Structures are given as structure tokens and as C-alpha cells.
């Protein structure tokens, strides 16, 4: 079997790369739904439908386990799919199949607590308030998932989310870093103004932003710790695979890159991030 990684576009490559580093011999299939990207501004129902179709395509291509390498899909679609479509799909398939998101591992990293569905809230301690900044798509920001889930667990972490709606189309379109840098700077400044000071920690809560993580790091004041979502996702998947030996990640190191959009080479900033030429095939 293989592990599938799904995103609206190239952002999930940041998660994919962390999985390749962690599981070098695993078989991995990447699917970018570039025909419908960006997801960040789409109505929720549409994100649910597109995410379901993406998962189906990855299962069809040989994956048994799909990681949503997309915050927007994880925030808006995952719970719905787990409650509605997935149980019937698993039953009809007759062999293990599951879909995992990237928000739970990120919240575990941000809170320092293992995930439980009914957490006991650590009480507010005004003198020890930590400020966490999240940069995300408009869809993830609207869901308020990070604010809600972190507040259930840690009363002493204040979460502020900054939507950056123009970034995904620019990164998908291969915009010049000189264009991206001042936009990112503007979002860092907007978040800092809203908080009244710089955050203590930050999450690039849209996987596309990892592709230009150095521009975020340069725009944030020194000392702001970036929580690395792809690494947290790899940590979490490692624990999941240990606890669920029914999922075999494969051992031939196969890599398949599929897109619902135009097949072919990826743009310059993506290849610079990837460190090698990268071509997507038709899904
Ligand atoms: N990479 C997706 C995420 O993490 C981008 C969503 C989009 O297509 O707007 O949210």
C-alpha cells in the first residue's frame, strides 16, 4: 500500500517532503487539486466535496491512508467526512482506509499536550500568557479551529489568526519572491498591530506558506519560534503507524505526483523549495 498526501495545490509538498524524510522507504502518492485551487475562499460545502473526491482518487491510486496536507481541508472537511462519508467507504472497501488531518498534530505541538477529544483545560494564568500567531487562508481563519481547540486545552495561550488570502494564488502562479516579501511583511505587521506586540510563537497554518517560510522568518521579529507543521505531522503519523500496524506504508520508496490541473513542471519557487525539478502527472 501507499500513503496519500492531498492538497489543493503545491502546499502539501511541504508535508510530503517531511514524510519522505521520516519514512524514506514508504510509497507516497501526492495529489494536488490544482483544477480547483485555491480552496481558501470556497464555500465550505464545496471544500467538503472536493476533499472527498481527492481522497477517493488517492484510494483508487493505491493509498490506504490519506494525509490531508491542507489546513483548509482539515479545518472544514475532515470531521464531516469522518462522520458521514468515510464509515460507508471503509465498509464498502473491505480493507483498512483512513484519512488524517494536519490540525491535530499542529495543536499538539502548540499546546505541548497529546490530543484527546475531551480535554481537561489547563487554567488561565494571566502572568504566563503566551501569544500564538497563526497565518492561514480565509477559510481556516473563518473556521476558528485553532482558537477553539487550543482554548479548550490551554487557557494560558492566546491565539490570533491572520488570514493572508492573496498568498496561495501567488505561490501557485510562481510569483517572484520580491512580490511576496512585502505582502508577507504586511501580514506580519497587521498581526503584530492587532496583538499589540509580536507573537511568542507562530504557525504557518497554510501549507503553501512553508514554501516561502524563510520570508515569514525574515518578516517576524527575531526570537519568534515557528512551529513546524510538516514535522509535527510526520511525528504524529509515526505514532499512528505504530499504533495501527494494519497500515503498511510500503517499502519501495515509490513517489507519484498527480494533479487535476495541467500536468508538467512546477514553477520556480516550488522547485527552489523542492531542491530539484518536479513534474506532476495527470490525475
Ligand atoms: N495548502 C492549503 C492550506 O493549507 C491551501 C488552501 C487553498 O487552496 O487556499 O490551507
mmCIF file of C-alpha atoms and ligand atoms in Angstrom:
data_model
loop_
_atom_site.group_PDB
_atom_site.id
_atom_site.type_symbol
_atom_site.label_atom_id
_atom_site.label_comp_id
_atom_site.label_asym_id
_atom_site.label_seq_id
_atom_site.Cartn_x
_atom_site.Cartn_y
_atom_site.Cartn_z
ATOM 1 C CA UNK A 1 0.000 0.000 0.000
ATOM 2 C CA UNK A 2 0.974 3.647 -0.067
ATOM 3 C CA UNK A 3 0.411 6.838 1.888
ATOM 4 C CA UNK A 4 -1.510 9.520 0.012
ATOM 5 C CA UNK A 5 -0.965 13.228 0.572
ATOM 6 C CA UNK A 6 -3.675 15.611 -0.577
ATOM 7 C CA UNK A 7 -3.696 19.380 -1.028
ATOM 8 C CA UNK A 8 -5.444 21.918 -3.217
ATOM 9 C CA UNK A 9 -2.083 22.570 -4.847
ATOM 10 C CA UNK A 10 1.624 22.630 -4.170
ATOM 11 C CA UNK A 11 1.458 23.472 -0.439
ATOM 12 C CA UNK A 12 1.115 19.867 0.685
ATOM 13 C CA UNK A 13 4.560 19.235 -0.808
ATOM 14 C CA UNK A 14 5.932 20.668 2.440
ATOM 15 C CA UNK A 15 4.142 17.881 4.332
ATOM 16 C CA UNK A 16 5.089 15.339 1.677
ATOM 17 C CA UNK A 17 8.760 16.269 1.996
ATOM 18 C CA UNK A 18 8.668 15.825 5.785
ATOM 19 C CA UNK A 19 7.104 12.382 5.266
ATOM 20 C CA UNK A 20 9.789 11.414 2.727
ATOM 21 C CA UNK A 21 12.464 12.401 5.255
ATOM 22 C CA UNK A 22 10.762 10.473 8.063
ATOM 23 C CA UNK A 23 9.768 7.378 6.047
ATOM 24 C CA UNK A 24 12.353 7.152 3.237
ATOM 25 C CA UNK A 25 11.252 3.743 2.000
ATOM 26 C CA UNK A 26 7.479 4.384 2.178
ATOM 27 C CA UNK A 27 5.460 4.581 -1.034
ATOM 28 C CA UNK A 28 3.922 8.039 -1.344
ATOM 29 C CA UNK A 29 1.320 9.395 -3.744
ATOM 30 C CA UNK A 30 0.778 13.151 -3.902
ATOM 31 C CA UNK A 31 -2.394 14.655 -5.330
ATOM 32 C CA UNK A 32 -2.768 18.386 -5.995
ATOM 33 C CA UNK A 33 -6.287 19.536 -6.857
ATOM 34 C CA UNK A 34 -4.935 22.421 -8.897
ATOM 35 C CA UNK A 35 -8.004 22.464 -11.144
ATOM 36 C CA UNK A 36 -9.961 23.819 -8.176
ATOM 37 C CA UNK A 37 -7.320 25.680 -6.124
ATOM 38 C CA UNK A 38 -7.361 27.834 -4.123
ATOM 39 C CA UNK A 39 -9.737 26.336 -1.552
ATOM 40 C CA UNK A 40 -9.338 29.202 0.940
ATOM 41 C CA UNK A 41 -12.193 31.315 -0.426
ATOM 42 C CA UNK A 42 -14.573 28.488 -1.458
ATOM 43 C CA UNK A 43 -17.872 27.749 0.313
ATOM 44 C CA UNK A 44 -17.496 25.035 2.948
ATOM 45 C CA UNK A 45 -19.697 22.511 1.125
ATOM 46 C CA UNK A 46 -17.516 22.779 -1.948
ATOM 47 C CA UNK A 47 -14.352 22.155 0.103
ATOM 48 C CA UNK A 48 -16.006 19.064 1.623
ATOM 49 C CA UNK A 49 -16.947 17.723 -1.824
ATOM 50 C CA UNK A 50 -13.533 18.400 -3.395
ATOM 51 C CA UNK A 51 -11.695 16.882 -0.427
ATOM 52 C CA UNK A 52 -13.830 13.741 -0.614
ATOM 53 C CA UNK A 53 -13.123 13.422 -4.343
ATOM 54 C CA UNK A 54 -9.394 13.907 -3.732
ATOM 55 C CA UNK A 55 -9.367 11.179 -1.079
ATOM 56 C CA UNK A 56 -11.297 8.816 -3.374
ATOM 57 C CA UNK A 57 -8.777 9.423 -6.146
ATOM 58 C CA UNK A 58 -5.862 8.669 -3.809
ATOM 59 C CA UNK A 59 -7.500 5.465 -2.532
ATOM 60 C CA UNK A 60 -8.094 4.461 -6.159
ATOM 61 C CA UNK A 61 -4.404 5.121 -6.932
ATOM 62 C CA UNK A 62 -3.313 2.682 -4.196
ATOM 63 C CA UNK A 63 -3.258 4.625 -0.933
ATOM 64 C CA UNK A 64 -4.788 3.094 2.201
ATOM 65 C CA UNK A 65 -4.073 6.091 4.376
ATOM 66 C CA UNK A 66 -4.530 9.699 3.232
ATOM 67 C CA UNK A 67 -2.961 12.675 4.976
ATOM 68 C CA UNK A 68 -4.685 15.965 4.205
ATOM 69 C CA UNK A 69 -1.659 18.205 3.672
ATOM 70 C CA UNK A 70 -4.008 21.173 3.712
ATOM 71 C CA UNK A 71 -5.241 23.179 6.705
ATOM 72 C CA UNK A 72 -8.319 24.403 4.872
ATOM 73 C CA UNK A 73 -9.474 20.866 4.006
ATOM 74 C CA UNK A 74 -8.546 19.620 7.504
ATOM 75 C CA UNK A 75 -10.411 22.512 9.182
ATOM 76 C CA UNK A 76 -13.535 22.462 7.024
ATOM 77 C CA UNK A 77 -13.941 18.954 5.606
ATOM 78 C CA UNK A 78 -12.225 16.344 7.760
ATOM 79 C CA UNK A 79 -14.710 15.991 10.609
ATOM 80 C CA UNK A 80 -17.640 15.968 8.173
ATOM 81 C CA UNK A 81 -16.027 13.253 6.048
ATOM 82 C CA UNK A 82 -15.181 11.165 9.133
ATOM 83 C CA UNK A 83 -18.784 11.411 10.332
ATOM 84 C CA UNK A 84 -20.578 10.920 7.025
ATOM 85 C CA UNK A 85 -18.720 9.506 4.018
ATOM 86 C CA UNK A 86 -15.742 7.624 5.500
ATOM 87 C CA UNK A 87 -17.538 4.884 7.516
ATOM 88 C CA UNK A 88 -19.571 3.785 4.449
ATOM 89 C CA UNK A 89 -16.494 3.971 2.228
ATOM 90 C CA UNK A 90 -14.454 1.841 4.666
ATOM 91 C CA UNK A 91 -17.238 -0.719 4.878
ATOM 92 C CA UNK A 92 -17.646 -0.967 1.094
ATOM 93 C CA UNK A 93 -13.892 -1.197 0.547
ATOM 94 C CA UNK A 94 -13.446 -4.117 2.899
ATOM 95 C CA UNK A 95 -9.875 -3.270 3.851
ATOM 96 C CA UNK A 96 -8.370 -0.533 6.027
ATOM 97 C CA UNK A 97 -8.715 3.050 4.824
ATOM 98 C CA UNK A 98 -8.431 6.259 6.797
ATOM 99 C CA UNK A 99 -7.987 10.000 6.388
ATOM 100 C CA UNK A 100 -5.863 12.046 8.799
ATOM 101 C CA UNK A 101 -5.547 15.825 9.053
ATOM 102 C CA UNK A 102 -2.765 18.200 9.996
ATOM 103 C CA UNK A 103 -4.517 20.402 12.523
ATOM 104 C CA UNK A 104 -4.471 17.878 15.377
ATOM 105 C CA UNK A 105 -0.666 17.388 15.159
ATOM 106 C CA UNK A 106 -0.194 21.162 14.987
ATOM 107 C CA UNK A 107 -2.361 21.727 18.057
ATOM 108 C CA UNK A 108 -0.442 19.004 19.898
ATOM 109 C CA UNK A 109 2.805 20.828 19.063
ATOM 110 C CA UNK A 110 1.366 24.235 20.000
ATOM 111 C CA UNK A 111 -0.098 23.079 23.342
ATOM 112 C CA UNK A 112 2.571 20.523 24.250
ATOM 113 C CA UNK A 113 -0.274 18.118 25.061
ATOM 114 C CA UNK A 114 -1.316 14.878 23.393
ATOM 115 C CA UNK A 115 -4.684 15.138 21.635
ATOM 116 C CA UNK A 116 -7.792 13.894 23.424
ATOM 117 C CA UNK A 117 -11.304 14.573 22.174
ATOM 118 C CA UNK A 118 -12.482 15.729 25.647
ATOM 119 C CA UNK A 119 -9.547 17.656 27.059
ATOM 120 C CA UNK A 120 -9.202 18.975 30.572
ATOM 121 C CA UNK A 121 -8.429 22.678 30.255
ATOM 122 C CA UNK A 122 -5.284 23.917 31.940
ATOM 123 C CA UNK A 123 -6.473 27.107 33.646
ATOM 124 C CA UNK A 124 -5.628 30.633 32.665
ATOM 125 C CA UNK A 125 -2.574 32.088 34.314
ATOM 126 C CA UNK A 126 -2.512 35.769 33.448
ATOM 127 C CA UNK A 127 1.141 36.103 34.372
ATOM 128 C CA UNK A 128 2.147 33.305 31.989
ATOM 129 C CA UNK A 129 0.093 34.225 28.920
ATOM 130 C CA UNK A 130 1.715 33.038 25.713
ATOM 131 C CA UNK A 131 0.639 34.576 22.402
ATOM 132 C CA UNK A 132 0.417 32.330 19.352
ATOM 133 C CA UNK A 133 0.031 33.830 15.875
ATOM 134 C CA UNK A 134 -1.465 31.747 13.059
ATOM 135 C CA UNK A 135 -1.116 32.706 9.397
ATOM 136 C CA UNK A 136 -3.774 30.945 7.342
ATOM 137 C CA UNK A 137 -6.237 31.056 4.474
ATOM 138 C CA UNK A 138 -9.535 32.902 4.905
ATOM 139 C CA UNK A 139 -11.362 29.541 5.167
ATOM 140 C CA UNK A 140 -9.197 28.263 8.022
ATOM 141 C CA UNK A 141 -9.436 31.635 9.797
ATOM 142 C CA UNK A 142 -13.260 31.606 9.464
ATOM 143 C CA UNK A 143 -13.439 28.108 10.953
ATOM 144 C CA UNK A 144 -11.673 29.414 14.133
ATOM 145 C CA UNK A 145 -10.459 25.846 14.642
ATOM 146 C CA UNK A 146 -7.121 26.838 16.149
ATOM 147 C CA UNK A 147 -8.685 29.361 18.574
ATOM 148 C CA UNK A 148 -11.409 26.929 19.682
ATOM 149 C CA UNK A 149 -9.324 23.775 20.059
ATOM 150 C CA UNK A 150 -6.348 25.459 21.745
ATOM 151 C CA UNK A 151 -8.626 27.329 24.156
ATOM 152 C CA UNK A 152 -10.233 24.008 25.174
ATOM 153 C CA UNK A 153 -6.801 22.780 26.248
ATOM 154 C CA UNK A 154 -4.690 25.718 27.344
ATOM 155 C CA UNK A 155 -6.264 28.771 28.975
ATOM 156 C CA UNK A 156 -2.853 30.392 29.078
ATOM 157 C CA UNK A 157 -2.322 30.569 25.304
ATOM 158 C CA UNK A 158 -3.980 33.426 23.406
ATOM 159 C CA UNK A 159 -4.433 32.682 19.680
ATOM 160 C CA UNK A 160 -4.628 35.340 16.965
ATOM 161 C CA UNK A 161 -5.183 34.348 13.330
ATOM 162 C CA UNK A 162 -4.148 36.465 10.362
ATOM 163 C CA UNK A 163 -5.781 35.487 7.054
ATOM 164 C CA UNK A 164 -3.485 36.001 4.047
ATOM 165 C CA UNK A 165 -5.884 35.386 1.116
ATOM 166 C CA UNK A 166 -3.630 36.605 -1.691
ATOM 167 C CA UNK A 167 -0.708 34.266 -0.964
ATOM 168 C CA UNK A 168 -1.943 30.878 -2.276
ATOM 169 C CA UNK A 169 -2.815 32.176 -5.799
ATOM 170 C CA UNK A 170 0.536 33.973 -5.956
ATOM 171 C CA UNK A 171 2.521 30.894 -4.851
ATOM 172 C CA UNK A 172 0.567 28.630 -7.239
ATOM 173 C CA UNK A 173 1.295 31.155 -10.010
ATOM 174 C CA UNK A 174 5.032 31.200 -9.258
ATOM 175 C CA UNK A 175 5.164 34.848 -8.156
ATOM 176 C CA UNK A 176 8.545 36.422 -7.651
ATOM 177 C CA UNK A 177 9.826 36.385 -4.066
ATOM 178 C CA UNK A 178 10.270 40.154 -4.381
ATOM 179 C CA UNK A 179 6.482 40.392 -4.812
ATOM 180 C CA UNK A 180 5.749 38.004 -1.957
ATOM 181 C CA UNK A 181 8.130 39.513 0.619
ATOM 182 C CA UNK A 182 6.300 42.869 1.161
ATOM 183 C CA UNK A 183 2.894 41.132 1.273
ATOM 184 C CA UNK A 184 4.149 38.764 3.972
ATOM 185 C CA UNK A 185 5.722 41.697 5.808
ATOM 186 C CA UNK A 186 2.342 43.475 5.689
ATOM 187 C CA UNK A 187 0.572 40.469 7.237
ATOM 188 C CA UNK A 188 3.176 40.154 9.998
ATOM 189 C CA UNK A 189 2.733 43.868 10.755
ATOM 190 C CA UNK A 190 -1.082 43.588 10.700
ATOM 191 C CA UNK A 191 -0.986 40.676 13.159
ATOM 192 C CA UNK A 192 1.503 42.464 15.419
ATOM 193 C CA UNK A 193 -0.695 45.594 15.464
ATOM 194 C CA UNK A 194 -3.765 43.537 16.369
ATOM 195 C CA UNK A 195 -1.989 41.713 19.209
ATOM 196 C CA UNK A 196 -0.248 44.877 20.418
ATOM 197 C CA UNK A 197 3.136 43.122 20.309
ATOM 198 C CA UNK A 198 4.859 40.356 18.374
ATOM 199 C CA UNK A 199 3.591 36.799 18.982
ATOM 200 C CA UNK A 200 5.810 34.483 21.041
ATOM 201 C CA UNK A 201 5.267 31.616 18.624
ATOM 202 C CA UNK A 202 3.780 31.360 15.150
ATOM 203 C CA UNK A 203 2.302 28.661 12.934
ATOM 204 C CA UNK A 204 2.333 28.801 9.148
ATOM 205 C CA UNK A 205 -1.210 27.435 9.149
ATOM 206 C CA UNK A 206 -1.433 27.047 5.390
ATOM 207 C CA UNK A 207 0.935 24.516 3.903
ATOM 208 C CA UNK A 208 1.662 26.766 0.920
ATOM 209 C CA UNK A 209 3.354 29.264 3.246
ATOM 210 C CA UNK A 210 6.047 26.690 4.124
ATOM 211 C CA UNK A 211 7.305 27.092 0.560
ATOM 212 C CA UNK A 212 8.295 30.648 1.490
ATOM 213 C CA UNK A 213 8.883 30.005 5.211
ATOM 214 C CA UNK A 214 12.154 31.940 5.021
ATOM 215 C CA UNK A 215 10.215 35.085 4.034
ATOM 216 C CA UNK A 216 7.964 34.682 7.095
ATOM 217 C CA UNK A 217 11.010 34.065 9.302
ATOM 218 C CA UNK A 218 12.642 37.227 7.936
ATOM 219 C CA UNK A 219 9.492 39.307 8.476
ATOM 220 C CA UNK A 220 8.897 38.107 12.054
ATOM 221 C CA UNK A 221 10.987 39.697 14.804
ATOM 222 C CA UNK A 222 13.961 37.604 15.938
ATOM 223 C CA UNK A 223 13.039 35.199 18.720
ATOM 224 C CA UNK A 224 9.563 34.284 17.432
ATOM 225 C CA UNK A 225 9.538 30.492 17.374
ATOM 226 C CA UNK A 226 7.945 28.926 14.279
ATOM 227 C CA UNK A 227 6.048 25.697 14.999
ATOM 228 C CA UNK A 228 6.877 23.416 12.077
ATOM 229 C CA UNK A 229 3.620 21.860 10.946
ATOM 230 C CA UNK A 230 5.125 19.323 8.479
ATOM 231 C CA UNK A 231 7.434 17.947 11.182
ATOM 232 C CA UNK A 232 4.574 17.745 13.712
ATOM 233 C CA UNK A 233 2.541 15.872 11.087
ATOM 234 C CA UNK A 234 5.378 13.387 10.480
ATOM 235 C CA UNK A 235 5.738 12.858 14.273
ATOM 236 C CA UNK A 236 2.034 12.208 14.566
ATOM 237 C CA UNK A 237 1.932 9.854 11.574
ATOM 238 C CA UNK A 238 4.823 7.874 13.038
ATOM 239 C CA UNK A 239 2.839 7.375 16.260
ATOM 240 C CA UNK A 240 -0.278 6.487 14.260
ATOM 241 C CA UNK A 241 1.536 3.850 12.186
ATOM 242 C CA UNK A 242 2.994 2.293 15.347
ATOM 243 C CA UNK A 243 -0.473 2.107 16.916
ATOM 244 C CA UNK A 244 -2.095 0.846 13.680
ATOM 245 C CA UNK A 245 0.043 -1.938 12.199
ATOM 246 C CA UNK A 246 -2.801 -2.710 9.773
ATOM 247 C CA UNK A 247 -1.456 0.214 7.708
ATOM 248 C CA UNK A 248 1.693 -0.765 5.855
ATOM 249 C CA UNK A 249 3.324 2.327 4.323
ATOM 250 C CA UNK A 250 5.074 0.262 1.636
ATOM 251 C CA UNK A 251 8.783 -0.252 1.189
ATOM 252 C CA UNK A 252 9.794 0.519 -2.386
ATOM 253 C CA UNK A 253 10.158 4.292 -1.996
ATOM 254 C CA UNK A 254 7.734 4.889 -4.874
ATOM 255 C CA UNK A 255 6.876 8.578 -5.468
ATOM 256 C CA UNK A 256 3.938 9.590 -7.615
ATOM 257 C CA UNK A 257 2.877 13.214 -8.143
ATOM 258 C CA UNK A 258 -0.576 13.769 -9.607
ATOM 259 C CA UNK A 259 -2.550 16.887 -10.421
ATOM 260 C CA UNK A 260 -6.121 17.538 -11.501
ATOM 261 C CA UNK A 261 -4.750 20.653 -13.230
ATOM 262 C CA UNK A 262 -2.218 20.988 -16.039
ATOM 263 C CA UNK A 263 0.423 18.244 -15.882
ATOM 264 C CA UNK A 264 4.049 19.260 -16.289
ATOM 265 C CA UNK A 265 6.867 21.009 -14.472
ATOM 266 C CA UNK A 266 6.151 23.063 -11.373
ATOM 267 C CA UNK A 267 7.063 26.730 -11.060
ATOM 268 C CA UNK A 268 10.420 28.169 -9.958
ATOM 269 C CA UNK A 269 9.628 28.883 -6.290
ATOM 270 C CA UNK A 270 8.232 25.378 -5.867
ATOM 271 C CA UNK A 271 11.296 23.801 -7.485
ATOM 272 C CA UNK A 272 13.592 26.005 -5.387
ATOM 273 C CA UNK A 273 11.790 24.720 -2.277
ATOM 274 C CA UNK A 274 11.866 21.125 -3.531
ATOM 275 C CA UNK A 275 15.532 21.372 -4.475
ATOM 276 C CA UNK A 276 15.116 19.502 -7.759
ATOM 277 C CA UNK A 277 12.992 19.604 -10.908
ATOM 278 C CA UNK A 278 9.469 18.379 -10.164
ATOM 279 C CA UNK A 279 6.811 17.261 -12.656
ATOM 280 C CA UNK A 280 3.187 16.419 -11.923
ATOM 281 C CA UNK A 281 1.287 13.818 -13.985
ATOM 282 C CA UNK A 282 -2.403 13.971 -14.863
ATOM 283 C CA UNK A 283 -4.559 12.560 -12.053
HETATM 284 N N1 LIG B 1 -2.416 24.485 1.380
HETATM 285 C C1 LIG B 1 -3.758 24.839 1.734
HETATM 286 C C2 LIG B 1 -3.874 25.044 3.252
HETATM 287 O O1 LIG B 1 -3.032 24.564 3.992
HETATM 288 C C3 LIG B 1 -4.166 25.988 0.867
HETATM 289 C C4 LIG B 1 -5.599 26.172 0.715
HETATM 290 C C5 LIG B 1 -6.025 26.929 -0.507
HETATM 291 O O2 LIG B 1 -6.066 26.307 -1.564
HETATM 292 O O3 LIG B 1 -6.402 28.091 -0.361
HETATM 293 O O4 LIG B 1 -4.789 25.650 3.744
#
